[in-house]
Coordinates of N, CA and C and ligand atoms in Angstrom, one line a residue:
X1 N 0.8 -1.2 0.0 CA 0.0 0.0 0.0 C 0.9 1.2 0.0
X2 N 0.5 2.2 -0.8 CA 1.2 3.5 -0.8 C 1.0 4.2 0.6
X3 N 1.9 5.2 0.9 CA 1.7 6.0 2.1 C 0.3 6.7 2.1
X4 N 0.0 7.2 1.0 CA -1.3 7.9 0.8 C -2.5 7.0 1.1
X5 N -2.4 5.8 0.6 CA -3.5 4.8 0.8 C -3.5 4.4 2.3
X6 N -2.4 4.3 2.9 CA -2.3 3.9 4.3 C -2.9 5.0 5.2
X7 N -2.5 6.2 4.9 CA -3.1 7.3 5.7 C -4.6 7.5 5.5
X8 N -5.0 7.3 4.3 CA -6.5 7.4 4.0 C -7.2 6.3 4.8
X9 N -6.7 5.1 4.7 CA -7.4 4.0 5.4 C -7.4 4.3 6.9
X10 N -6.3 4.8 7.4 CA -6.2 5.0 8.9 C -7.2 6.1 9.3
X11 N -7.2 7.2 8.5 CA -8.2 8.3 8.9 C -9.6 7.7 8.8
X12 N -9.9 7.0 7.8 CA -11.3 6.4 7.6 C -11.6 5.5 8.8
X13 N -10.6 4.8 9.3 CA -10.9 3.9 10.5 C -11.1 4.8 11.7
X14 N -10.4 5.9 11.8 CA -10.6 6.8 13.0 C -12.0 7.5 12.9
X15 N -12.4 7.8 11.7 CA -13.7 8.4 11.5 C -14.8 7.4 11.9
X16 N -14.6 6.2 11.5 CA -15.6 5.2 11.8 C -15.7 5.0 13.3
X17 N -14.5 4.9 14.0 CA -14.5 4.8 15.4 C -15.2 6.0 16.1
X18 N -14.9 7.2 15.7 CA -15.5 8.4 16.3 C -17.0 8.3 16.1
X19 N -17.4 7.9 14.9 CA -18.9 7.9 14.6 C -19.6 6.8 15.5
X20 N -19.0 5.7 15.6 CA -19.6 4.6 16.5 C -19.6 5.1 17.9
X21 N -18.5 5.7 18.4 CA -18.5 6.2 19.7 C -19.6 7.2 20.0
X22 N -20.0 8.0 18.9 CA -21.1 9.0 19.1 C -22.5 8.4 18.7
X23 N -22.5 7.1 18.4 CA -23.8 6.4 18.1 C -24.3 6.9 16.7
X24 N -23.3 7.2 15.8 CA -23.7 7.6 14.5 C -23.2 6.7 13.4
X25 N -23.9 6.7 12.3 CA -23.5 5.8 11.2 C -22.4 6.5 10.3
X26 N -21.2 5.9 10.3 CA -20.1 6.5 9.5 C -20.5 6.7 8.0
X27 N -21.4 5.9 7.5 CA -21.8 6.1 6.1 C -22.5 7.3 5.9
X28 N -23.0 8.0 6.9 CA -23.8 9.2 6.8 C -22.8 10.4 6.7
X29 N -21.5 10.2 6.9 CA -20.5 11.3 6.9 C -19.9 11.4 5.5
X30 N -19.6 12.6 5.1 CA -18.9 12.8 3.9 C -17.5 13.3 4.3
X31 N -16.5 12.5 3.8 CA -15.1 12.9 4.1 C -14.5 13.6 2.9
X32 N -14.2 14.9 3.1 CA -13.6 15.6 2.0 C -12.1 15.7 2.2
X33 N -11.4 15.3 1.2 CA -9.9 15.4 1.3 C -9.4 16.8 0.8
X34 N -8.8 17.5 1.7 CA -8.3 18.9 1.3 C -7.0 18.8 0.7
X35 N -6.8 19.1 -0.5 CA -5.6 18.9 -1.3 C -4.8 20.1 -1.5
X36 N -5.1 21.2 -0.8 CA -4.4 22.5 -1.1 C -2.9 22.4 -1.0
X37 N -2.2 23.1 -1.9 CA -0.8 23.2 -2.0 C -0.2 21.9 -2.6
X38 N -0.9 20.9 -2.7 CA -0.4 19.6 -3.3 C -0.7 19.7 -4.8
X39 N 0.2 19.0 -5.6 CA -0.1 19.1 -7.1 C -1.3 18.3 -7.5
X40 N -1.8 18.6 -8.6 CA -3.1 18.0 -9.1 C -3.0 16.5 -9.1
X41 N -1.8 16.0 -9.3 CA -1.6 14.5 -9.4 C -2.2 13.8 -8.1
X42 N -2.2 14.5 -7.0 CA -2.6 13.9 -5.8 C -4.2 13.6 -5.9
X43 N -4.8 14.4 -6.6 CA -6.3 14.2 -6.8 C -6.5 12.9 -7.6
X44 N -5.7 12.7 -8.6 CA -5.8 11.5 -9.4 C -5.5 10.3 -8.5
X45 N -4.5 10.4 -7.7 CA -4.1 9.3 -6.8 C -5.3 9.0 -5.8
X46 N -5.8 10.1 -5.3 CA -6.9 9.9 -4.3 C -8.2 9.3 -5.0
X47 N -8.4 9.7 -6.2 CA -9.6 9.2 -7.0 C -9.4 7.7 -7.2
X48 N -8.2 7.3 -7.6 CA -8.0 5.9 -7.8 C -8.2 5.1 -6.5
X49 N -8.0 5.8 -5.3 CA -8.3 5.1 -4.0 C -9.7 5.2 -3.6
X50 N -10.5 5.8 -4.5 CA -12.0 5.8 -4.2 C -12.5 7.1 -3.6
X51 N -11.6 8.1 -3.5 CA -12.1 9.4 -3.0 C -12.9 10.1 -4.0
X52 N -14.1 10.7 -3.6 CA -14.9 11.3 -4.6 C -15.2 12.8 -4.1
X53 N -14.6 13.2 -3.0 CA -14.8 14.6 -2.6 C -13.5 15.2 -2.2
X54 N -13.1 16.3 -2.9 CA -11.9 17.0 -2.6 C -12.2 18.5 -2.4
X55 N -11.3 19.1 -1.6 CA -11.6 20.5 -1.2 C -10.3 21.4 -1.4
X56 N -10.6 22.6 -1.8 CA -9.5 23.6 -2.0 C -10.0 24.9 -1.3
X57 N -9.0 25.7 -0.9 CA -9.4 27.0 -0.2 C -9.0 28.2 -1.0
X58 N -8.3 28.1 -2.1 CA -8.0 29.3 -2.8 C -8.4 29.2 -4.3
X59 N -9.1 30.3 -4.7 CA -9.8 30.2 -6.0 C -8.9 29.8 -7.2
X60 N -7.7 30.5 -7.2 CA -6.9 30.3 -8.4 C -6.4 28.8 -8.4
X61 N -6.0 28.3 -7.3 CA -5.5 26.9 -7.2 C -6.6 25.9 -7.5
X62 N -7.8 26.3 -7.0 CA -9.0 25.5 -7.2 C -9.3 25.4 -8.7
X63 N -9.3 26.5 -9.4 CA -9.5 26.5 -10.9 C -8.5 25.8 -11.6
X64 N -7.2 26.0 -11.3 CA -6.1 25.4 -12.0 C -6.1 23.9 -11.8
X65 N -6.3 23.5 -10.6 CA -6.2 22.1 -10.2 C -7.3 21.3 -10.9
X66 N -8.5 21.9 -10.9 CA -9.7 21.2 -11.5 C -9.4 21.1 -13.0
X67 N -8.8 22.1 -13.6 CA -8.5 22.0 -15.1 C -7.5 21.0 -15.3
X68 N -6.4 20.9 -14.5 CA -5.4 19.9 -14.7 C -5.9 18.5 -14.6
X69 N -6.8 18.3 -13.6 CA -7.4 17.0 -13.3 C -8.3 16.6 -14.4
X70 N -9.1 17.5 -14.9 CA -10.1 17.2 -15.9 C -11.3 16.5 -15.4
X71 N -12.1 16.0 -16.3 CA -13.4 15.4 -15.9 C -13.1 14.0 -15.3
X72 N -13.6 13.8 -14.1 CA -13.5 12.4 -13.5 C -14.9 12.2 -13.0
X73 N -15.5 11.1 -13.4 CA -16.8 10.7 -13.1 C -17.1 10.7 -11.6
X74 N -18.1 11.5 -11.2 CA -18.5 11.4 -9.8 C -17.6 12.2 -8.8
X75 N -16.6 12.9 -9.3 CA -15.7 13.7 -8.4 C -16.4 15.0 -8.1
X76 N -16.5 15.3 -6.8 CA -17.1 16.6 -6.4 C -16.0 17.5 -5.8
X77 N -15.9 18.7 -6.3 CA -15.0 19.7 -5.9 C -15.7 20.7 -4.9
X78 N -15.1 20.8 -3.7 CA -15.7 21.6 -2.6 C -14.8 22.9 -2.5
X79 N -15.4 24.0 -2.5 CA -14.7 25.3 -2.3 C -14.9 25.6 -0.8
X80 N -13.7 25.7 -0.1 CA -13.8 25.9 1.4 C -13.2 27.1 1.9
X81 N -12.7 28.0 1.0 CA -11.9 29.2 1.4 C -12.7 30.5 1.3
X82 N -12.1 31.6 1.8 CA -12.8 32.9 1.6 C -12.8 33.2 0.2
X83 N -14.0 33.7 -0.2 CA -14.3 33.9 -1.7 C -14.5 35.4 -1.9
X84 N -13.9 35.9 -3.0 CA -14.2 37.3 -3.4 C -15.3 37.2 -4.4
X85 N -16.2 38.3 -4.3 CA -17.3 38.3 -5.2 C -16.9 38.2 -6.7
X86 N -15.8 38.9 -7.0 CA -15.4 38.9 -8.4 C -14.8 37.5 -8.9
X87 N -14.7 36.6 -8.0 CA -14.3 35.2 -8.4 C -15.4 34.2 -8.4
X88 N -16.6 34.8 -8.2 CA -17.8 33.9 -8.0 C -18.0 33.0 -9.3
X89 N -17.8 33.6 -10.4 CA -18.0 32.8 -11.7 C -17.0 31.7 -11.8
X90 N -15.8 32.0 -11.5 CA -14.7 31.0 -11.6 C -15.0 29.8 -10.6
X91 N -15.4 30.2 -9.4 CA -15.7 29.2 -8.4 C -16.9 28.3 -8.8
X92 N -17.9 29.0 -9.3 CA -19.1 28.3 -9.6 C -18.9 27.3 -10.8
X93 N -17.9 27.7 -11.7 CA -17.6 26.9 -12.8 C -17.1 25.5 -12.4
X94 N -16.6 25.4 -11.2 CA -15.9 24.1 -10.8 C -16.7 23.5 -9.6
X95 N -17.2 24.3 -8.7 CA -17.6 23.8 -7.4 C -18.9 23.0 -7.5
X96 N -19.0 21.9 -6.8 CA -20.2 21.2 -6.5 C -20.9 21.8 -5.2
X97 N -20.0 22.2 -4.3 CA -20.4 22.8 -3.0 C -19.5 23.9 -2.7
X98 N -20.1 25.1 -2.3 CA -19.3 26.2 -1.7 C -19.6 26.3 -0.2
X99 N -18.6 26.1 0.6 CA -18.8 26.0 2.1 C -18.7 27.3 2.7
X100 N -18.4 28.4 2.0 CA -17.9 29.6 2.6 C -18.7 30.8 2.3
X101 N -20.0 30.7 2.2 CA -20.9 31.8 1.9 C -21.1 32.5 3.3
X102 N -20.6 33.8 3.4 CA -20.6 34.5 4.6 C -21.1 35.9 4.6
X103 N -21.7 36.2 3.4 CA -22.3 37.5 3.3 C -23.3 37.5 2.1
X104 N -24.2 38.4 2.2 CA -25.3 38.5 1.2 C -24.7 38.7 -0.2
X105 N -23.7 39.6 -0.3 CA -23.2 40.0 -1.6 C -22.5 38.8 -2.3
X106 N -21.9 37.9 -1.5 CA -21.3 36.7 -2.1 C -22.4 35.7 -2.6
X107 N -23.5 35.6 -1.8 CA -24.6 34.8 -2.3 C -25.2 35.4 -3.6
X108 N -25.3 36.7 -3.7 CA -25.8 37.3 -4.9 C -24.9 37.0 -6.1
X109 N -23.5 37.1 -5.9 CA -22.6 36.9 -7.0 C -22.6 35.5 -7.4
X110 N -22.7 34.6 -6.5 CA -22.7 33.1 -6.9 C -24.0 32.9 -7.6
X111 N -25.1 33.5 -7.2 CA -26.4 33.3 -7.8 C -26.3 33.9 -9.3
X112 N -25.8 35.1 -9.4 CA -25.8 35.7 -10.7 C -24.9 34.9 -11.7
X113 N -23.9 34.2 -11.1 CA -23.0 33.4 -12.0 C -23.7 32.1 -12.4
X114 N -24.8 31.8 -11.9 CA -25.4 30.5 -12.1 C -26.6 30.4 -13.0
X115 N -26.8 31.4 -13.8 CA -27.9 31.4 -14.7 C -27.8 30.2 -15.6
X116 N -28.9 29.4 -15.7 CA -28.9 28.3 -16.6 C -28.1 27.1 -16.1
X117 N -27.6 27.2 -14.9 CA -26.8 26.1 -14.4 C -27.7 25.3 -13.3
X118 N -27.3 24.1 -13.0 CA -28.1 23.4 -12.0 C -27.8 24.1 -10.7
X119 N -28.7 23.9 -9.7 CA -28.6 24.7 -8.4 C -27.2 24.3 -7.7
X120 N -26.7 25.3 -7.1 CA -25.4 25.1 -6.4 C -25.7 24.9 -4.9
X121 N -25.1 23.9 -4.3 CA -25.2 23.6 -2.9 C -24.3 24.6 -2.1
X122 N -24.8 25.3 -1.2 CA -23.9 26.2 -0.4 C -24.2 26.0 1.1
X123 N -23.1 26.3 1.8 CA -23.1 26.3 3.3 C -22.8 27.7 3.7
X124 N -23.4 28.1 4.9 CA -23.1 29.4 5.5 C -22.0 29.2 6.4
X125 N -20.9 30.0 6.2 CA -19.7 29.9 7.1 C -19.9 30.8 8.2
X126 N -19.7 30.3 9.4 CA -20.0 31.0 10.7 C -18.6 31.3 11.3
X127 N -18.4 32.5 11.7 CA -17.2 32.9 12.5 C -17.4 32.6 14.0
X128 N -16.7 31.7 14.5 CA -16.9 31.3 15.9 C -15.9 32.0 16.8
X129 N -15.1 32.9 16.2 CA -14.2 33.7 17.0 C -14.7 35.1 17.2
X130 N -14.0 35.9 18.0 CA -14.4 37.3 18.2 C -13.7 38.2 17.2
X131 N -12.9 37.6 16.3 CA -12.1 38.4 15.4 C -12.8 38.5 14.0
X132 N -13.4 39.7 13.7 CA -14.2 39.9 12.5 C -13.3 39.7 11.2
X133 N -12.0 39.6 11.4 CA -11.2 39.4 10.2 C -11.1 37.9 9.8
X134 N -11.6 37.0 10.6 CA -11.7 35.6 10.2 C -12.9 35.5 9.3
X135 N -12.8 34.5 8.5 CA -14.0 34.2 7.6 C -15.2 33.9 8.4
X136 N -16.4 34.2 7.8 CA -17.6 33.7 8.4 C -18.5 34.9 8.8
X137 N -19.8 34.6 8.8 CA -20.8 35.6 9.3 C -20.8 35.5 10.8
X138 N -20.9 36.7 11.5 CA -21.1 36.7 12.9 C -22.4 36.0 13.3
X139 N -22.4 35.2 14.3 CA -23.6 34.4 14.6 C -24.9 35.2 14.7
X140 N -24.8 36.5 15.1 CA -26.1 37.2 15.2 C -26.7 37.6 13.8
X141 N -25.9 37.4 12.8 CA -26.4 37.7 11.4 C -26.9 36.5 10.7
X142 N -26.9 35.4 11.4 CA -27.1 34.1 10.7 C -28.5 33.9 10.0
X143 N -29.5 34.2 10.8 CA -30.9 34.0 10.2 C -31.1 34.9 9.0
X144 N -30.6 36.1 9.1 CA -30.8 37.0 8.0 C -30.1 36.6 6.7
X145 N -28.8 36.1 6.9 CA -28.1 35.6 5.8 C -28.7 34.3 5.2
X146 N -29.2 33.4 6.1 CA -29.9 32.2 5.7 C -31.1 32.5 4.8
X147 N -31.9 33.5 5.3 CA -33.1 33.9 4.5 C -32.7 34.5 3.1
X148 N -31.6 35.3 3.2 CA -31.2 35.9 1.9 C -30.7 34.9 0.9
X149 N -29.8 34.0 1.4 CA -29.2 33.0 0.5 C -30.3 32.1 0.0
X150 N -31.2 31.7 0.9 CA -32.3 30.7 0.5 C -33.2 31.4 -0.6
X151 N -33.2 32.7 -0.6 CA -34.1 33.4 -1.6 C -33.4 33.5 -3.0
X152 N -32.1 33.1 -3.1 CA -31.5 33.2 -4.4 C -31.9 32.0 -5.2
X153 N -32.5 32.2 -6.4 CA -33.1 31.1 -7.2 C -32.1 29.9 -7.5
X154 N -30.8 30.2 -7.7 CA -29.9 29.1 -8.2 C -29.1 28.6 -7.1
X155 N -29.3 29.0 -5.8 CA -28.5 28.4 -4.7 C -29.4 27.5 -3.9
X156 N -28.8 26.5 -3.3 CA -29.5 25.6 -2.4 C -28.8 25.7 -1.0
X157 N -29.4 26.3 0.0 CA -28.7 26.3 1.3 C -28.8 25.0 1.9
X158 N -27.6 24.4 2.2 CA -27.6 23.0 2.7 C -27.2 22.9 4.2
X159 N -26.6 24.0 4.7 CA -26.3 23.9 6.1 C -25.2 25.0 6.5
X160 N -24.4 24.6 7.4 CA -23.4 25.6 8.0 C -22.0 25.0 8.0
X161 N -21.0 25.9 8.1 CA -19.6 25.4 8.1 C -18.9 26.3 9.1
X162 N -17.9 25.8 9.8 CA -17.0 26.6 10.6 C -15.7 25.9 10.8
X163 N -14.7 26.7 11.2 CA -13.4 26.3 11.6 C -13.3 26.6 13.1
X164 N -12.9 25.6 13.9 CA -12.8 25.8 15.3 C -11.7 26.9 15.7
X165 N -12.0 27.8 16.6 CA -11.0 28.8 17.0 C -9.8 28.1 17.6
X166 N -8.7 28.7 17.6 CA -7.5 28.1 18.2 C -7.4 28.2 19.7
X167 N -8.2 29.2 20.2 CA -8.1 29.5 21.7 C -9.2 28.9 22.5
X168 N -9.9 27.9 22.0 CA -11.1 27.3 22.6 C -11.0 25.8 22.4
X169 N -11.6 25.0 23.2 CA -11.7 23.6 23.0 C -12.6 23.4 21.8
X170 N -12.1 22.5 20.8 CA -13.0 22.3 19.7 C -14.4 21.8 20.0
X171 N -14.4 21.0 21.1 CA -15.8 20.4 21.4 C -16.7 21.5 21.8
X172 N -16.3 22.5 22.5 CA -17.1 23.6 22.9 C -17.5 24.5 21.7
X173 N -16.6 24.7 20.8 CA -16.8 25.5 19.6 C -17.9 24.7 18.7
X174 N -17.7 23.4 18.6 CA -18.6 22.7 17.7 C -20.0 22.6 18.3
X175 N -20.1 22.6 19.7 CA -21.4 22.7 20.3 C -22.1 24.0 19.9
X176 N -21.4 25.1 19.9 CA -22.0 26.3 19.4 C -22.4 26.3 18.0
X177 N -21.6 25.6 17.2 CA -21.9 25.5 15.8 C -23.2 24.7 15.6
X178 N -23.4 23.6 16.4 CA -24.6 22.8 16.3 C -25.8 23.7 16.7
X179 N -25.6 24.6 17.6 CA -26.8 25.5 18.0 C -27.0 26.4 16.8
X180 N -26.0 26.9 16.2 CA -26.2 27.7 15.0 C -26.9 27.0 13.9
X181 N -26.5 25.7 13.7 CA -27.2 24.9 12.7 C -28.7 24.8 13.0
X182 N -29.1 24.6 14.2 CA -30.5 24.5 14.6 C -31.2 25.8 14.3
X183 N -30.5 26.9 14.5 CA -31.1 28.2 14.2 C -31.3 28.4 12.7
X184 N -30.4 28.0 11.9 CA -30.5 28.0 10.4 C -31.7 27.2 10.0
X185 N -31.9 26.0 10.6 CA -33.0 25.2 10.2 C -34.4 25.7 10.6
X186 N -34.4 26.7 11.5 CA -35.7 27.4 11.7 C -36.1 28.2 10.4
X187 N -35.1 28.6 9.7 CA -35.3 29.4 8.5 C -35.4 28.5 7.2
X188 N -34.4 27.6 7.1 CA -34.3 26.7 6.0 C -34.3 25.2 6.5
X189 N -35.5 24.6 6.7 CA -35.5 23.3 7.4 C -34.6 22.2 6.8
X190 N -34.4 22.3 5.5 CA -33.6 21.2 4.8 C -32.1 21.5 4.9
X191 N -31.7 22.5 5.6 CA -30.2 22.8 5.7 C -29.6 22.1 6.9
X192 N -29.4 20.8 6.6 CA -29.0 19.8 7.7 C -27.5 19.5 7.7
X193 N -26.8 20.0 6.8 CA -25.4 19.7 6.7 C -24.6 20.6 7.7
X194 N -23.6 19.9 8.3 CA -22.7 20.7 9.2 C -21.2 20.3 8.8
X195 N -20.6 21.3 8.2 CA -19.2 21.1 7.7 C -18.2 21.5 8.8
X196 N -17.6 20.5 9.4 CA -16.7 20.9 10.6 C -15.8 19.7 10.8
X197 N -14.6 20.0 11.3 CA -13.7 18.9 11.6 C -12.5 18.9 10.6
X198 N -11.3 19.1 11.1 CA -10.1 19.0 10.3 C -9.2 18.0 10.9
X199 N -8.0 17.9 10.5 CA -7.0 16.9 11.0 C -7.0 16.8 12.5
X200 N -7.0 18.0 13.2 CA -6.8 18.0 14.6 C -8.0 17.8 15.4
X201 N -9.2 17.9 14.8 CA -10.4 17.9 15.6 C -11.6 17.2 15.0
X202 N -11.4 16.3 14.1 CA -12.5 15.7 13.4 C -13.3 14.8 14.3
X203 N -12.7 14.2 15.3 CA -13.4 13.3 16.2 C -14.4 14.1 17.0
X204 N -14.0 15.3 17.5 CA -14.8 16.2 18.3 C -16.0 16.7 17.4
X205 N -15.7 17.0 16.1 CA -16.7 17.5 15.2 C -17.8 16.4 15.0
X206 N -17.3 15.1 14.8 CA -18.3 14.0 14.6 C -19.2 13.9 15.9
X207 N -18.6 14.0 17.1 CA -19.4 13.9 18.3 C -20.4 15.0 18.4
X208 N -20.1 16.2 17.8 CA -21.0 17.3 17.9 C -22.0 17.4 16.7
X209 N -22.0 16.3 15.8 CA -23.0 16.3 14.7 C -22.5 16.7 13.4
X210 N -21.2 16.8 13.1 CA -20.7 17.2 11.8 C -21.2 16.1 10.8
X211 N -21.5 16.6 9.6 CA -21.9 15.7 8.5 C -20.8 15.7 7.4
X212 N -20.0 16.7 7.3 CA -19.0 16.9 6.3 C -17.7 17.2 7.0
X213 N -16.7 16.4 6.8 CA -15.4 16.6 7.4 C -14.4 17.1 6.4
X214 N -13.6 18.0 6.7 CA -12.6 18.6 5.7 C -11.2 18.3 6.2
X215 N -10.7 17.2 5.7 CA -9.4 16.7 6.3 C -8.3 16.8 5.3
X216 N -7.2 17.5 5.7 CA -6.1 17.6 4.8 C -4.9 16.8 5.2
X217 N -4.0 17.4 6.0 CA -2.7 16.8 6.2 C -2.7 15.4 6.8
X218 N -3.7 15.0 7.6 CA -3.7 13.6 8.1 C -3.8 12.6 7.0
X219 N -4.3 13.0 5.8 CA -4.4 12.1 4.7 C -3.3 12.4 3.7
X220 N -3.1 13.7 3.4 CA -2.2 14.0 2.3 C -0.7 14.0 2.7
X221 N -0.5 14.0 4.0 CA 0.9 14.3 4.5 C 1.1 15.8 4.6
X222 N 2.3 16.2 5.1 CA 2.5 17.6 5.3 C 2.4 18.4 4.0
X223 N 1.8 19.6 4.1 CA 1.6 20.4 2.9 C 2.9 21.0 2.5
X224 N 3.2 21.0 1.1 CA 4.3 21.8 0.6 C 4.1 23.2 0.9
X225 N 5.2 24.0 0.9 CA 5.0 25.5 1.1 C 4.1 26.0 -0.1
X226 N 3.2 27.0 0.3 CA 2.3 27.5 -0.8 C 3.1 28.1 -1.9
X227 N 2.6 28.0 -3.1 CA 3.2 28.6 -4.3 C 3.0 30.1 -4.3
Ligands
LIG1 C1 -6.7 23.5 5.1 C2 -8.1 23.5 5.6 C3 -8.6 22.3 6.1 C4 -7.8 21.0 6.4 O1 -6.8 21.3 7.3 P1 -5.9 20.1 8.0 O2 -5.6 20.6 9.3 O3 -4.8 19.9 7.1 O4 -6.8 18.9 8.0 C5 -10.0 22.3 6.5 N1 -10.7 23.4 6.3 C6 -10.3 24.5 5.8 C7 -11.2 25.7 5.6 C8 -8.9 24.6 5.4 O5 -8.4 25.8 4.9

């Protein structure tokens, strides 16, 4: 087995353990492999190992990598990074899911870029820190953003996304995220996805109800320096 195959299998076993410990079905979880800073060839390797969900956080790399990889049946590209409105068209051209909708204008731009396209699944990114410079909508603006995004004809609001703050236990942060998810569902009942959990904290995320895990280095190995 290659190192990549070994790490993937090990992470999947840990995901299954965490799910069972939480009384959840591992098959209900979507494991997204975050391939940022790695060459496009890693996506081909992962695909050959059965991976069908990959994630990137920077638009230019997202666009280039998707072009290099080309069409692979059933492969879903997840955009998980901060997005500029003027890059909405490029993101939408590739993404199956955008995890990082954090303001009305971004929802508008993604919607405007989607005329004649199938609906785009989007998640509302929530800022769980006190630092407004981090990505995500402040929790008190959540219902308003949910209603706005849900009103865009070509977007489908599927749930919420967050990154755990560095200065707080991930379990506590993910409990707050779960409460945010419940609030979004009062506005958009079908928005049941919770995107949370990275290499360091995916077990805590699973315990708190995450449905979509974004795991990079535990699977890909250490990231090369950004280009
Ligand atoms: C890089 C990244 C991840 C994956 O991080 P790891 O710690 O390598 O698992 C998850 N989510 C976002 C938003 C990221 O930018």
